[in-house]
PDB file of C-alpha atoms in Angstrom:
ATOM      1  CA  GLU L1457      -2.654  11.331  19.448  1.00  0.00           C
ATOM      2  CA  ALA L1458      -5.192   9.216  21.397  1.00  0.00           C
ATOM      3  CA  TYR L1459      -7.819  10.046  18.785  1.00  0.00           C
ATOM      4  CA  SER L1460      -5.357   8.737  16.122  1.00  0.00           C
ATOM      5  CA  ALA L1461      -4.630   5.745  18.261  1.00  0.00           C
ATOM      6  CA  MET L1462      -8.382   4.907  18.336  1.00  0.00           C
ATOM      7  CA  GLY L1463      -8.974   5.557  14.703  1.00  0.00           C
ATOM      8  CA  TRP L1464      -6.278   3.227  13.724  1.00  0.00           C
ATOM      9  CA  ILE L1465      -7.613   0.510  15.800  1.00  0.00           C
ATOM     10  CA  GLN L1466     -11.207   0.937  14.581  1.00  0.00           C
ATOM     11  CA  TYR L1467      -9.954   1.072  10.894  1.00  0.00           C
ATOM     12  CA  ARG L1468      -7.274  -1.338  10.813  1.00  0.00           C
ATOM     13  CA  TYR L1469      -8.394  -3.975  13.308  1.00  0.00           C
ATOM     14  CA  GLU L1470     -12.316  -3.550  13.584  1.00  0.00           C
ATOM     15  CA  TRP L1471     -12.706  -2.433   9.998  1.00  0.00           C
ATOM     16  CA  ASN L1472     -15.124   0.192  11.137  1.00  0.00           C
ATOM     17  CA  PHE L1473     -13.913   2.741   8.592  1.00  0.00           C
ATOM     18  CA  ALA L1474     -16.599   5.367   9.773  1.00  0.00           C
ATOM     19  CA  GLU L1475     -15.573   5.410  13.349  1.00  0.00           C
ATOM     20  CA  GLY L1476     -11.984   5.379  12.236  1.00  0.00           C
ATOM     21  CA  GLU L1477     -12.365   8.347   9.746  1.00  0.00           C
ATOM     22  CA  ASN L1478     -14.397  10.086  12.716  1.00  0.00           C
ATOM     23  CA  ASN L1479     -11.543   9.704  15.194  1.00  0.00           C
ATOM     24  CA  PHE L1480      -8.677  10.724  12.545  1.00  0.00           C
ATOM     25  CA  MET L1481     -10.835  13.787  11.654  1.00  0.00           C
ATOM     26  CA  LYS L1482     -10.592  14.888  15.385  1.00  0.00           C
ATOM     27  CA  ALA L1483      -6.956  14.233  15.676  1.00  0.00           C
ATOM     28  CA  ILE L1484      -6.252  16.459  12.518  1.00  0.00           C
ATOM     29  CA  GLU L1485      -8.760  19.026  14.137  1.00  0.00           C
ATOM     30  CA  LEU L1486      -6.314  19.192  17.267  1.00  0.00           C
ATOM     31  CA  ASN L1487      -3.040  18.563  15.326  1.00  0.00           C
ATOM     32  CA  PRO L1488      -3.187  18.984  11.540  1.00  0.00           C
ATOM     33  CA  ASN L1489       0.485  17.967  11.294  1.00  0.00           C
ATOM     34  CA  LEU L1490       0.079  14.210  11.650  1.00  0.00           C
ATOM     35  CA  PRO L1491       1.277  12.613   8.301  1.00  0.00           C
ATOM     36  CA  ASN L1492       0.002   9.252   9.469  1.00  0.00           C
ATOM     37  CA  VAL L1493      -3.276  10.194   9.983  1.00  0.00           C
ATOM     38  CA  TYR L1494      -3.555  11.543   6.493  1.00  0.00           C
ATOM     39  CA  MET L1495      -2.060   8.382   5.027  1.00  0.00           C
ATOM     40  CA  TRP L1496      -4.720   6.103   7.131  1.00  0.00           C
ATOM     41  CA  LEU L1497      -7.607   8.589   5.818  1.00  0.00           C
ATOM     42  CA  SER L1498      -6.267   8.025   2.285  1.00  0.00           C
ATOM     43  CA  THR L1499      -6.499   4.264   2.497  1.00  0.00           C
ATOM     44  CA  ILE L1500     -10.151   4.389   4.221  1.00  0.00           C
ATOM     45  CA  HIS L1501     -11.100   6.451   1.019  1.00  0.00           C
ATOM     46  CA  THR L1502      -9.450   4.398  -1.310  1.00  0.00           C
ATOM     47  CA  VAL L1503     -11.365   1.508  -0.026  1.00  0.00           C
ATOM     48  CA  ARG L1504     -14.593   3.561  -0.006  1.00  0.00           C
ATOM     49  CA  GLY L1505     -13.813   4.455  -3.614  1.00  0.00           C
ATOM     50  CA  ASN L1506     -13.494   8.093  -3.131  1.00  0.00           C
ATOM     51  CA  THR L1507     -10.755   8.770  -5.320  1.00  0.00           C
ATOM     52  CA  GLU L1508     -10.492  12.465  -4.848  1.00  0.00           C
ATOM     53  CA  LYS L1509     -10.202  12.502  -0.986  1.00  0.00           C
ATOM     54  CA  ALA L1510      -7.947   9.409  -1.155  1.00  0.00           C
ATOM     55  CA  ILE L1511      -5.421  10.970  -3.277  1.00  0.00           C
ATOM     56  CA  PHE L1512      -5.798  14.422  -1.339  1.00  0.00           C
ATOM     57  CA  TYR L1513      -4.944  12.693   1.772  1.00  0.00           C
ATOM     58  CA  ALA L1514      -1.885  10.808   0.455  1.00  0.00           C
ATOM     59  CA  GLU L1515      -0.608  14.093  -0.984  1.00  0.00           C
ATOM     60  CA  LYS L1516      -1.118  15.965   2.185  1.00  0.00           C
ATOM     61  CA  ALA L1517       1.005  13.145   4.167  1.00  0.00           C
ATOM     62  CA  VAL L1518       3.818  13.495   1.536  1.00  0.00           C
ATOM     63  CA  GLU L1519       3.349  17.514   1.899  1.00  0.00           C
ATOM     64  CA  LEU L1520       3.960  17.259   5.481  1.00  0.00           C
ATOM     65  CA  GLU L1521       6.875  14.847   5.457  1.00  0.00           C
ATOM     66  CA  PRO L1522       8.504  14.742   2.175  1.00  0.00           C
ATOM     67  CA  ALA L1523      11.175  12.389   3.000  1.00  0.00           C
ATOM     68  CA  PHE L1524       8.888   9.848   4.733  1.00  0.00           C
ATOM     69  CA  SER L1525       9.174   6.826   2.803  1.00  0.00           C
ATOM     70  CA  LYS L1526       5.939   5.347   4.040  1.00  0.00           C
ATOM     71  CA  ALA L1527       3.987   8.300   2.853  1.00  0.00           C
ATOM     72  CA  ILE L1528       5.499   8.318  -0.459  1.00  0.00           C
ATOM     73  CA  GLU L1529       4.512   4.467  -0.595  1.00  0.00           C
ATOM     74  CA  ASN L1530       1.044   5.265   0.374  1.00  0.00           C
ATOM     75  CA  LEU L1531       0.837   7.979  -2.204  1.00  0.00           C
ATOM     76  CA  VAL L1532       2.192   5.853  -4.960  1.00  0.00           C
ATOM     77  CA  SER L1533      -0.425   2.954  -3.822  1.00  0.00           C
ATOM     78  CA  THR L1534      -3.231   5.436  -3.624  1.00  0.00           C
ATOM     79  CA  LEU L1535      -2.709   6.724  -7.174  1.00  0.00           C
ATOM     80  CA  ALA L1536      -2.392   3.015  -8.444  1.00  0.00           C
ATOM     81  CA  TYR L1537      -5.285   1.667  -6.972  1.00  0.00           C
ATOM     82  CA  ASN L1538      -7.446   4.855  -8.269  1.00  0.00           C
ATOM     83  CA  GLN L1539      -6.356   4.356 -11.995  1.00  0.00           C
ATOM     84  CA  LYS L1540      -3.670   7.075 -11.753  1.00  0.00           C
ATOM     85  CA  CYS L1541      -0.791   4.439 -12.851  1.00  0.00           C
ATOM     86  CA  GLU L1542       1.336   6.975 -14.760  1.00  0.00           C
ATOM     87  CA  GLN L1543       1.626   9.288 -11.872  1.00  0.00           C
ATOM     88  CA  ALA L1544       2.467   6.321  -9.644  1.00  0.00           C
ATOM     89  CA  VAL L1545       4.994   5.239 -11.691  1.00  0.00           C
ATOM     90  CA  GLU L1546       6.634   8.526 -11.892  1.00  0.00           C
ATOM     91  CA  LEU L1547       7.110   8.673  -8.351  1.00  0.00           C
ATOM     92  CA  PHE L1548       9.325   5.422  -8.071  1.00  0.00           C
ATOM     93  CA  PRO L1549      12.441   7.539  -8.330  1.00  0.00           C
ATOM     94  CA  ARG L1550      11.328   9.709  -5.388  1.00  0.00           C
ATOM     95  CA  PHE L1551      10.378   6.344  -3.618  1.00  0.00           C
ATOM     96  CA  ALA L1552      13.601   4.944  -4.169  1.00  0.00           C
ATOM     97  CA  GLN L1553      15.358   7.983  -3.053  1.00  0.00           C
ATOM     98  CA  TYR L1554      13.878   7.612   0.488  1.00  0.00           C
ATOM     99  CA  MET L1555      13.340   3.696   0.766  1.00  0.00           C
ATOM    100  CA  THR L1556      16.440   2.287   2.043  1.00  0.00           C
ATOM    101  CA  ASN L1557      15.212  -1.418   2.048  1.00  0.00           C
ATOM    102  CA  GLN L1558      16.072  -2.769  -1.323  1.00  0.00           C
ATOM    103  CA  ALA L1559      13.759  -5.638  -0.965  1.00  0.00           C
ATOM    104  CA  LEU L1560      10.649  -3.646   0.132  1.00  0.00           C
ATOM    105  CA  ARG L1561      11.197  -1.111  -2.506  1.00  0.00           C
ATOM    106  CA  LEU L1562      11.178  -3.736  -5.088  1.00  0.00           C
ATOM    107  CA  GLU L1563       8.276  -5.259  -3.729  1.00  0.00           C
ATOM    108  CA  VAL L1564       6.196  -2.063  -3.836  1.00  0.00           C
ATOM    109  CA  GLU L1565       7.474  -1.162  -7.296  1.00  0.00           C
ATOM    110  CA  GLY L1566       6.309  -4.773  -8.594  1.00  0.00           C
ATOM    111  CA  ASN L1567       3.179  -4.637  -6.927  1.00  0.00           C
ATOM    112  CA  ILE L1568       2.265  -1.192  -8.405  1.00  0.00           C
ATOM    113  CA  LEU L1569       3.409  -2.480 -11.949  1.00  0.00           C
ATOM    114  CA  SER L1570       1.053  -5.365 -11.403  1.00  0.00           C
ATOM    115  CA  ILE L1571      -1.968  -3.419 -10.089  1.00  0.00           C
ATOM    116  CA  CYS L1572      -1.385  -1.408 -13.384  1.00  0.00           C
ATOM    117  CA  GLY L1573      -1.444  -4.363 -15.526  1.00  0.00           C
ATOM    118  CA  ARG L1574       2.000  -3.755 -16.553  1.00  0.00           C
ATOM    119  CA  CYS L1575       3.003  -7.382 -15.710  1.00  0.00           C
ATOM    120  CA  GLU L1576       5.892  -7.828 -18.298  1.00  0.00           C
ATOM    121  CA  GLU L1577       7.848  -4.846 -16.415  1.00  0.00           C
ATOM    122  CA  ALA L1578       6.596  -6.407 -13.184  1.00  0.00           C
ATOM    123  CA  PHE L1579       8.085  -9.981 -13.620  1.00  0.00           C
ATOM    124  CA  SER L1580      11.925  -8.746 -13.629  1.00  0.00           C
ATOM    125  CA  ILE L1581      11.143  -6.251 -10.682  1.00  0.00           C
ATOM    126  CA  LEU L1582       9.435  -9.185  -8.704  1.00  0.00           C
ATOM    127  CA  LEU L1583      11.757 -11.826  -9.523  1.00  0.00           C
ATOM    128  CA  GLU L1584      14.926  -9.789  -8.276  1.00  0.00           C
ATOM    129  CA  ALA L1585      12.809  -9.009  -5.107  1.00  0.00           C
ATOM    130  CA  LYS L1586      11.943 -12.633  -4.466  1.00  0.00           C
ATOM    131  CA  LYS L1587      15.763 -13.261  -4.418  1.00  0.00           C
ATOM    132  CA  LEU L1588      15.962 -10.961  -1.430  1.00  0.00           C
ATOM    133  CA  SER L1589      12.438 -12.260   0.022  1.00  0.00           C
ATOM    134  CA  PRO L1590      11.540 -15.598  -1.266  1.00  0.00           C
ATOM    135  CA  THR L1591       8.282 -15.941   1.122  1.00  0.00           C
ATOM    136  CA  GLY L1592       7.128 -12.605   0.639  1.00  0.00           C
ATOM    137  CA  ARG L1593       3.177 -12.790   0.420  1.00  0.00           C
ATOM    138  CA  VAL L1594       2.900  -9.461  -1.327  1.00  0.00           C
ATOM    139  CA  LEU L1595       5.454 -10.616  -3.980  1.00  0.00           C
ATOM    140  CA  ALA L1596       3.489 -13.997  -4.267  1.00  0.00           C
ATOM    141  CA  TYR L1597       0.439 -12.321  -4.694  1.00  0.00           C
ATOM    142  CA  SER L1598       1.754  -9.738  -7.423  1.00  0.00           C
ATOM    143  CA  ALA L1599       3.827 -12.528  -9.248  1.00  0.00           C
ATOM    144  CA  GLY L1600       0.758 -14.948  -9.065  1.00  0.00           C
ATOM    145  CA  TYR L1601      -1.637 -12.305 -10.425  1.00  0.00           C
ATOM    146  CA  CYS L1602       0.720 -11.465 -13.296  1.00  0.00           C
ATOM    147  CA  TYR L1603       1.356 -15.101 -14.135  1.00  0.00           C
ATOM    148  CA  ALA L1604      -2.477 -15.560 -14.205  1.00  0.00           C
ATOM    149  CA  LYS L1605      -2.963 -12.626 -16.392  1.00  0.00           C
ATOM    150  CA  THR L1606      -0.297 -13.769 -18.963  1.00  0.00           C
ATOM    151  CA  ASN L1607      -1.855 -17.338 -18.900  1.00  0.00           C
ATOM    152  CA  GLN L1608       0.818 -18.866 -16.872  1.00  0.00           C
ATOM    153  CA  THR L1609      -1.357 -20.954 -14.846  1.00  0.00           C
ATOM    154  CA  GLU L1610       1.176 -23.329 -13.060  1.00  0.00           C
ATOM    155  CA  LYS L1611       3.465 -20.447 -12.413  1.00  0.00           C
ATOM    156  CA  ALA L1612       0.471 -18.882 -10.607  1.00  0.00           C
ATOM    157  CA  ARG L1613      -0.255 -21.762  -8.782  1.00  0.00           C
ATOM    158  CA  GLU L1614       3.271 -22.194  -7.367  1.00  0.00           C
ATOM    159  CA  GLU L1615       3.224 -18.631  -6.181  1.00  0.00           C
ATOM    160  CA  LEU L1616      -0.084 -19.601  -4.328  1.00  0.00           C
ATOM    161  CA  LEU L1617       2.088 -22.174  -2.102  1.00  0.00           C
ATOM    162  CA  VAL L1618       3.405 -19.238  -0.121  1.00  0.00           C
ATOM    163  CA  PHE L1619       0.256 -18.534   1.256  1.00  0.00           C
ATOM    164  CA  ASP L1620      -0.081 -22.274   2.473  1.00  0.00           C
ATOM    165  CA  LYS L1621       3.186 -21.978   4.155  1.00  0.00           C
ATOM    166  CA  ALA L1622       2.735 -18.499   5.574  1.00  0.00           C
ATOM    167  CA  LYS L1623       1.605 -17.907   8.977  1.00  0.00           C
ATOM    168  CA  PHE L1624      -1.523 -15.964   9.082  1.00  0.00           C
ATOM    169  CA  ASN L1625      -1.865 -13.368  11.687  1.00  0.00           C
ATOM    170  CA  GLY L1626      -5.559 -13.281  12.179  1.00  0.00           C
ATOM    171  CA  ILE L1627      -5.519  -9.599  10.307  1.00  0.00           C
ATOM    172  CA  SER L1628      -4.227  -9.845   7.076  1.00  0.00           C
ATOM    173  CA  LEU L1629      -2.606 -12.239   4.648  1.00  0.00           C
ATOM    174  CA  PHE L1630      -0.292  -9.549   3.896  1.00  0.00           C
ATOM    175  CA  GLY L1631       0.527  -8.538   7.572  1.00  0.00           C
ATOM    176  CA  LYS L1632       4.214  -8.788   8.453  1.00  0.00           C
TER     177      LYS L1632
END
């Protein structure tokens, strides 16, 4: 677990993906049953553009913990970011089964649809999610992206206002 923690700090806060990956691999060597570590490895490989490894590690996390909504969310996102959109959308019912937070479920589904360029489908989900979380930054980003893609420039600009009002945590505009 110490290697896992060091890997998390290096990957998430220091953006040192190589050292983060090294520590995650050491953690897995010592305990191959850590779904979080596989999720984080999948994210590192998505960022690095290594699609096969990203999907492999995301699937491994879900295999280890099939009802872990965060692992399913990670797999859905990993598939979408690696141009496997149909597979990602097919997992929505499974994700919904384990994600008890309605606002977060809608946010993730709307975000995935926007990543996949399915903005018309994304709009209704994102608008429903905004009713539950009106200042959500991921929602604003996804809706703004879709508005821009569909030439609704004013609405896209309105979504950017959330970022002006949102408190920046020093790590990520999307950080909670």
